[in-house]
Amino acid sequence: MPNSRIPVISLDGPTASGKGTVAHRVAERLGFHYLDSGALYRLTALSALRLRTPLNDEHALARLAEGLNCSFSEEEVFLAGENVTQAIRAEEVGNTASRIATLPTVRQGLVALQLRFRAPPGLVADGRDMGTVVFPHAQLKVFLTASVETRAERRYKQLIGKGFSANMDDLLKDLTERDARDANRSVAPLKPADGAYMLDTSDMTADEAVEQVLGWYASARKNG
Ligand code: DC
């Protein structure tokens, strides 16, 4: 199958909007591959923190991004063979990821890696710029949102569930700051792609959101 014929569903949205869960389940239901592009930014951030790479050294950070030695299994993420599934979810890593994601060279450094995930029978790509930049010809584009309070609550439960400590006020502040940084950066800012369906998940269960995306995909296939 030529690469351009392999279907892609892009799911973009702010942090803790539920897109990870929804994207994962949609991929499972369709038997598609799954790209967690945020994990690539987090892996770059983790490498930088460990190597003490200055966060203003754009070129060193871009080299880290381009040379990421990472692999993914069902639920796990590896960096140079080490299981870093938990480590990349720490708040410090997320905040660093959001900072380095403002750097054009870092974003460029990760593009080739992201494109490699497009493989038969299809891909569900989860991130901030999947429908706007990386896969602008995706068959279906969805932009997920949820109120900042809903997202802070979800993130709180997620962190506590994983054994991290968490504080609601800090999370609300962090999320608000991260939203502003993601939406206002000059390169690939977080915004709905042209033609994206908007999905506000504040009052939806993950299953309802999954059904909605699958319904839209079925229509897109019929019409495409
Ligand atoms: O989805 P996440 O919280 O794991 O993403 C971590 C950071 O990476 C997020 O603050 C912004 C950045 N990111 C990005 O700029 N572009 C993407 N496609 C995915 C993530």
mmCIF file of C-alpha atoms and ligand atoms in Angstrom:
data_model
loop_
_atom_site.group_PDB
_atom_site.id
_atom_site.type_symbol
_atom_site.label_atom_id
_atom_site.label_comp_id
_atom_site.label_asym_id
_atom_site.label_seq_id
_atom_site.Cartn_x
_atom_site.Cartn_y
_atom_site.Cartn_z
ATOM 1 C CA MET A 1 0.000 0.000 0.000
ATOM 2 C CA PRO A 2 1.535 3.412 -0.874
ATOM 3 C CA ASN A 3 2.216 5.358 2.293
ATOM 4 C CA SER A 4 -0.212 8.126 1.382
ATOM 5 C CA ARG A 5 -3.050 5.562 1.198
ATOM 6 C CA ILE A 6 -2.520 4.277 4.736
ATOM 7 C CA PRO A 7 -5.341 5.794 6.803
ATOM 8 C CA VAL A 8 -4.477 8.149 9.650
ATOM 9 C CA ILE A 9 -6.776 9.432 12.384
ATOM 10 C CA SER A 10 -5.318 12.470 14.147
ATOM 11 C CA LEU A 11 -6.400 13.217 17.696
ATOM 12 C CA ASP A 12 -5.101 16.514 19.015
ATOM 13 C CA GLY A 13 -5.878 18.405 22.177
ATOM 14 C CA PRO A 14 -4.525 19.865 25.401
ATOM 15 C CA THR A 15 -2.869 17.875 28.136
ATOM 16 C CA ALA A 16 -5.171 15.539 30.130
ATOM 17 C CA SER A 17 -8.068 16.052 27.708
ATOM 18 C CA GLY A 18 -8.457 12.278 27.585
ATOM 19 C CA LYS A 19 -6.983 11.910 24.128
ATOM 20 C CA GLY A 20 -4.426 9.272 25.202
ATOM 21 C CA THR A 21 -7.125 6.918 26.461
ATOM 22 C CA VAL A 22 -9.448 7.620 23.541
ATOM 23 C CA ALA A 23 -6.702 7.300 20.911
ATOM 24 C CA HIS A 24 -5.462 4.055 22.420
ATOM 25 C CA ARG A 25 -8.915 2.480 22.462
ATOM 26 C CA VAL A 26 -9.783 3.678 18.950
ATOM 27 C CA ALA A 27 -6.525 2.136 17.697
ATOM 28 C CA GLU A 28 -7.338 -1.113 19.467
ATOM 29 C CA ARG A 29 -10.855 -1.268 18.044
ATOM 30 C CA LEU A 30 -9.618 -0.694 14.485
ATOM 31 C CA GLY A 31 -6.463 -2.810 14.850
ATOM 32 C CA PHE A 32 -4.417 0.307 13.958
ATOM 33 C CA HIS A 33 -0.985 1.366 15.178
ATOM 34 C CA TYR A 34 -0.831 4.032 17.847
ATOM 35 C CA LEU A 35 1.516 7.004 18.039
ATOM 36 C CA ASP A 36 1.816 8.796 21.378
ATOM 37 C CA SER A 37 3.754 11.798 20.054
ATOM 38 C CA GLY A 38 3.795 13.415 23.503
ATOM 39 C CA ALA A 39 5.917 10.470 24.660
ATOM 40 C CA LEU A 40 8.574 11.463 22.101
ATOM 41 C CA TYR A 41 8.734 14.994 23.542
ATOM 42 C CA ARG A 42 8.815 13.514 27.032
ATOM 43 C CA LEU A 43 11.647 11.110 26.048
ATOM 44 C CA THR A 44 13.635 14.024 24.660
ATOM 45 C CA ALA A 45 12.983 15.952 27.889
ATOM 46 C CA LEU A 46 14.014 13.001 30.063
ATOM 47 C CA SER A 47 17.237 12.575 28.095
ATOM 48 C CA ALA A 48 17.980 16.296 28.432
ATOM 49 C CA LEU A 49 17.327 16.286 32.175
ATOM 50 C CA ARG A 50 19.519 13.242 32.691
ATOM 51 C CA LEU A 51 22.351 14.592 30.553
ATOM 52 C CA ARG A 52 21.929 18.069 32.061
ATOM 53 C CA THR A 53 21.619 19.537 28.591
ATOM 54 C CA PRO A 54 20.883 23.263 29.001
ATOM 55 C CA LEU A 55 17.249 23.852 28.040
ATOM 56 C CA ASN A 56 18.251 26.817 25.900
ATOM 57 C CA ASP A 57 20.762 24.834 23.834
ATOM 58 C CA GLU A 58 18.450 24.332 20.884
ATOM 59 C CA HIS A 59 20.966 22.437 18.765
ATOM 60 C CA ALA A 60 21.992 19.971 21.459
ATOM 61 C CA LEU A 61 18.304 19.329 22.200
ATOM 62 C CA ALA A 62 17.542 18.821 18.507
ATOM 63 C CA ARG A 63 20.353 16.269 18.289
ATOM 64 C CA LEU A 64 18.860 14.428 21.269
ATOM 65 C CA ALA A 65 15.442 14.417 19.550
ATOM 66 C CA GLU A 66 16.784 13.170 16.215
ATOM 67 C CA GLY A 67 18.877 10.479 17.830
ATOM 68 C CA LEU A 68 16.302 9.162 20.293
ATOM 69 C CA ASN A 69 16.951 5.481 20.801
ATOM 70 C CA CYS A 70 13.437 4.556 21.844
ATOM 71 C CA SER A 71 11.018 1.716 21.366
ATOM 72 C CA PHE A 72 7.429 1.040 22.295
ATOM 73 C CA SER A 73 5.647 -2.146 23.265
ATOM 74 C CA GLU A 74 1.915 -2.501 24.054
ATOM 75 C CA GLU A 75 1.885 -0.317 27.177
ATOM 76 C CA GLU A 76 5.555 0.407 27.725
ATOM 77 C CA VAL A 77 8.158 2.894 26.570
ATOM 78 C CA PHE A 78 11.892 2.191 26.456
ATOM 79 C CA LEU A 79 14.850 4.543 26.178
ATOM 80 C CA ALA A 80 18.091 2.821 25.197
ATOM 81 C CA GLY A 81 16.562 -0.429 26.436
ATOM 82 C CA GLU A 82 15.523 0.971 29.837
ATOM 83 C CA ASN A 83 11.846 0.880 30.762
ATOM 84 C CA VAL A 84 10.964 4.567 31.313
ATOM 85 C CA THR A 85 7.160 4.228 31.160
ATOM 86 C CA GLN A 86 6.765 5.731 34.650
ATOM 87 C CA ALA A 87 9.699 8.119 34.516
ATOM 88 C CA ILE A 88 8.388 10.042 31.498
ATOM 89 C CA ARG A 89 5.054 10.699 33.254
ATOM 90 C CA ALA A 90 6.593 12.717 36.103
ATOM 91 C CA GLU A 91 5.402 16.340 36.176
ATOM 92 C CA GLU A 92 8.949 17.694 35.859
ATOM 93 C CA VAL A 93 9.400 15.741 32.626
ATOM 94 C CA GLY A 94 6.029 16.948 31.293
ATOM 95 C CA ASN A 95 6.877 20.560 32.035
ATOM 96 C CA THR A 96 10.297 20.231 30.444
ATOM 97 C CA ALA A 97 8.696 18.555 27.413
ATOM 98 C CA SER A 98 6.316 21.482 27.039
ATOM 99 C CA ARG A 99 9.253 23.915 27.191
ATOM 100 C CA ILE A 100 11.455 22.162 24.653
ATOM 101 C CA ALA A 101 8.427 21.622 22.392
ATOM 102 C CA THR A 102 8.514 25.382 21.718
ATOM 103 C CA LEU A 103 11.841 24.929 19.873
ATOM 104 C CA PRO A 104 11.450 24.527 16.086
ATOM 105 C CA THR A 105 14.599 22.417 15.705
ATOM 106 C CA VAL A 106 13.379 19.944 18.330
ATOM 107 C CA ARG A 107 10.000 19.646 16.593
ATOM 108 C CA GLN A 108 11.717 19.167 13.240
ATOM 109 C CA GLY A 109 14.031 16.566 14.785
ATOM 110 C CA LEU A 110 11.037 14.436 15.752
ATOM 111 C CA VAL A 111 9.130 14.583 12.451
ATOM 112 C CA ALA A 112 10.859 11.673 10.669
ATOM 113 C CA LEU A 113 10.399 9.462 13.714
ATOM 114 C CA GLN A 114 6.676 10.275 13.839
ATOM 115 C CA LEU A 115 6.130 9.610 10.121
ATOM 116 C CA ARG A 116 7.577 6.109 10.544
ATOM 117 C CA PHE A 117 4.568 5.128 12.666
ATOM 118 C CA ARG A 118 2.311 5.304 9.592
ATOM 119 C CA ALA A 119 2.098 1.646 8.655
ATOM 120 C CA PRO A 120 -0.666 -0.683 7.402
ATOM 121 C CA PRO A 121 -3.458 -1.145 8.254
ATOM 122 C CA GLY A 122 -3.572 2.390 9.721
ATOM 123 C CA LEU A 123 -2.501 4.786 12.447
ATOM 124 C CA VAL A 124 -4.111 6.707 15.277
ATOM 125 C CA ALA A 125 -1.828 9.650 16.026
ATOM 126 C CA ASP A 126 -2.202 11.423 19.359
ATOM 127 C CA GLY A 127 -0.660 14.838 20.053
ATOM 128 C CA ARG A 128 -0.878 18.581 19.544
ATOM 129 C CA ASP A 129 -0.009 19.022 15.863
ATOM 130 C CA MET A 130 -0.876 15.670 14.325
ATOM 131 C CA GLY A 131 -3.642 17.080 12.114
ATOM 132 C CA THR A 132 -2.049 20.500 11.525
ATOM 133 C CA VAL A 133 1.595 19.636 10.787
ATOM 134 C CA VAL A 134 2.669 15.993 10.873
ATOM 135 C CA PHE A 135 -0.317 14.330 9.136
ATOM 136 C CA PRO A 136 -2.146 17.225 7.418
ATOM 137 C CA HIS A 137 -3.875 14.754 5.057
ATOM 138 C CA ALA A 138 -5.272 12.535 7.820
ATOM 139 C CA GLN A 139 -8.555 10.873 6.808
ATOM 140 C CA LEU A 140 -10.149 11.983 10.068
ATOM 141 C CA LYS A 141 -9.077 14.823 12.336
ATOM 142 C CA VAL A 142 -10.435 15.249 15.837
ATOM 143 C CA PHE A 143 -9.717 17.977 18.377
ATOM 144 C CA LEU A 144 -10.477 16.918 21.936
ATOM 145 C CA THR A 145 -11.099 19.416 24.695
ATOM 146 C CA ALA A 146 -12.271 19.390 28.300
ATOM 147 C CA SER A 147 -12.477 22.107 30.929
ATOM 148 C CA VAL A 148 -9.255 22.812 32.825
ATOM 149 C CA GLU A 149 -10.939 21.663 36.083
ATOM 150 C CA THR A 150 -11.970 18.333 34.557
ATOM 151 C CA ARG A 151 -8.465 17.856 33.212
ATOM 152 C CA ALA A 152 -6.810 18.727 36.536
ATOM 153 C CA GLU A 153 -9.059 16.222 38.276
ATOM 154 C CA ARG A 154 -8.210 13.517 35.716
ATOM 155 C CA ARG A 155 -4.500 14.232 36.007
ATOM 156 C CA TYR A 156 -4.758 14.143 39.829
ATOM 157 C CA LYS A 157 -6.372 10.696 39.780
ATOM 158 C CA GLN A 158 -3.862 9.466 37.197
ATOM 159 C CA LEU A 159 -0.862 10.611 39.239
ATOM 160 C CA ILE A 160 -2.179 9.268 42.554
ATOM 161 C CA GLY A 161 -3.057 5.980 40.823
ATOM 162 C CA LYS A 162 0.530 5.696 39.637
ATOM 163 C CA GLY A 163 1.897 6.308 43.120
ATOM 164 C CA PHE A 164 3.064 9.915 42.539
ATOM 165 C CA SER A 165 2.095 12.657 44.989
ATOM 166 C CA ALA A 166 -0.118 15.429 43.608
ATOM 167 C CA ASN A 167 -1.734 18.677 44.657
ATOM 168 C CA MET A 168 -4.857 20.030 42.922
ATOM 169 C CA ASP A 169 -3.878 23.718 43.115
ATOM 170 C CA ASP A 170 -0.431 23.045 41.666
ATOM 171 C CA LEU A 171 -1.951 20.916 38.916
ATOM 172 C CA LEU A 172 -4.468 23.617 37.957
ATOM 173 C CA LYS A 173 -1.685 26.187 37.808
ATOM 174 C CA ASP A 174 0.614 23.887 35.802
ATOM 175 C CA LEU A 175 -2.126 22.942 33.339
ATOM 176 C CA THR A 176 -3.109 26.557 32.770
ATOM 177 C CA GLU A 177 0.513 27.553 32.193
ATOM 178 C CA ARG A 178 1.144 24.585 29.924
ATOM 179 C CA ASP A 179 -2.027 25.302 27.894
ATOM 180 C CA ALA A 180 -0.897 28.882 27.364
ATOM 181 C CA ARG A 181 2.590 27.779 26.307
ATOM 182 C CA ASP A 182 1.267 25.073 23.948
ATOM 183 C CA ALA A 183 -1.308 27.416 22.376
ATOM 184 C CA ASN A 184 0.871 30.513 22.069
ATOM 185 C CA ARG A 185 4.154 29.124 20.753
ATOM 186 C CA SER A 186 5.059 30.355 17.303
ATOM 187 C CA VAL A 187 5.758 26.902 15.828
ATOM 188 C CA ALA A 188 2.931 24.365 15.534
ATOM 189 C CA PRO A 189 0.753 25.948 18.224
ATOM 190 C CA LEU A 190 -2.034 23.847 19.670
ATOM 191 C CA LYS A 191 -5.126 24.623 17.599
ATOM 192 C CA PRO A 192 -7.764 22.612 15.761
ATOM 193 C CA ALA A 193 -6.719 21.523 12.253
ATOM 194 C CA ASP A 194 -8.782 22.640 9.274
ATOM 195 C CA GLY A 195 -11.714 20.284 9.006
ATOM 196 C CA ALA A 196 -11.253 18.839 12.515
ATOM 197 C CA TYR A 197 -14.266 17.604 14.446
ATOM 198 C CA MET A 198 -14.468 19.187 17.900
ATOM 199 C CA LEU A 199 -15.105 16.829 20.818
ATOM 200 C CA ASP A 200 -15.605 18.244 24.328
ATOM 201 C CA THR A 201 -15.167 15.313 26.700
ATOM 202 C CA SER A 202 -15.880 17.191 29.972
ATOM 203 C CA ASP A 203 -19.177 15.355 30.462
ATOM 204 C CA MET A 204 -18.392 12.211 28.497
ATOM 205 C CA THR A 205 -17.045 8.840 29.470
ATOM 206 C CA ALA A 206 -14.046 7.559 27.545
ATOM 207 C CA ASP A 207 -16.268 4.912 25.926
ATOM 208 C CA GLU A 208 -18.699 7.551 24.654
ATOM 209 C CA ALA A 209 -15.822 9.542 23.173
ATOM 210 C CA VAL A 210 -14.432 6.389 21.508
ATOM 211 C CA GLU A 211 -17.815 5.589 19.942
ATOM 212 C CA GLN A 212 -18.101 9.138 18.636
ATOM 213 C CA VAL A 213 -14.661 8.989 16.976
ATOM 214 C CA LEU A 214 -15.391 5.559 15.480
ATOM 215 C CA GLY A 215 -18.716 6.883 14.145
ATOM 216 C CA TRP A 216 -16.978 9.837 12.498
ATOM 217 C CA TYR A 217 -14.354 7.534 11.023
ATOM 218 C CA ALA A 218 -17.002 5.214 9.578
ATOM 219 C CA SER A 219 -18.671 8.252 7.909
ATOM 220 C CA ALA A 220 -15.330 9.592 6.659
ATOM 221 C CA ARG A 221 -14.573 6.222 5.028
ATOM 222 C CA LYS A 222 -18.000 6.081 3.424
ATOM 223 C CA ASN A 223 -17.581 9.592 2.021
ATOM 224 C CA GLY A 224 -13.904 9.277 1.132
HETATM 225 O O1 DC B 1 0.589 14.863 25.631
HETATM 226 P P1 DC B 1 1.731 15.020 26.647
HETATM 227 O O2 DC B 1 1.310 15.714 27.929
HETATM 228 O O3 DC B 1 2.408 13.717 26.919
HETATM 229 O O4 DC B 1 2.817 15.971 25.926
HETATM 230 C C1 DC B 1 3.932 16.505 26.604
HETATM 231 C C2 DC B 1 4.340 17.830 25.990
HETATM 232 O O5 DC B 1 4.826 17.614 24.670
HETATM 233 C C3 DC B 1 3.214 18.843 25.847
HETATM 234 O O6 DC B 1 3.229 19.810 26.873
HETATM 235 C C4 DC B 1 3.444 19.525 24.539
HETATM 236 C C5 DC B 1 4.390 18.634 23.795
HETATM 237 N N1 DC B 1 3.810 18.036 22.589
HETATM 238 C C6 DC B 1 3.854 18.777 21.434
HETATM 239 O O7 DC B 1 4.295 19.939 21.453
HETATM 240 N N2 DC B 1 3.431 18.232 20.255
HETATM 241 C C7 DC B 1 2.925 16.995 20.234
HETATM 242 N N3 DC B 1 2.502 16.493 19.074
HETATM 243 C C8 DC B 1 2.837 16.234 21.417
HETATM 244 C C9 DC B 1 3.284 16.790 22.582
#
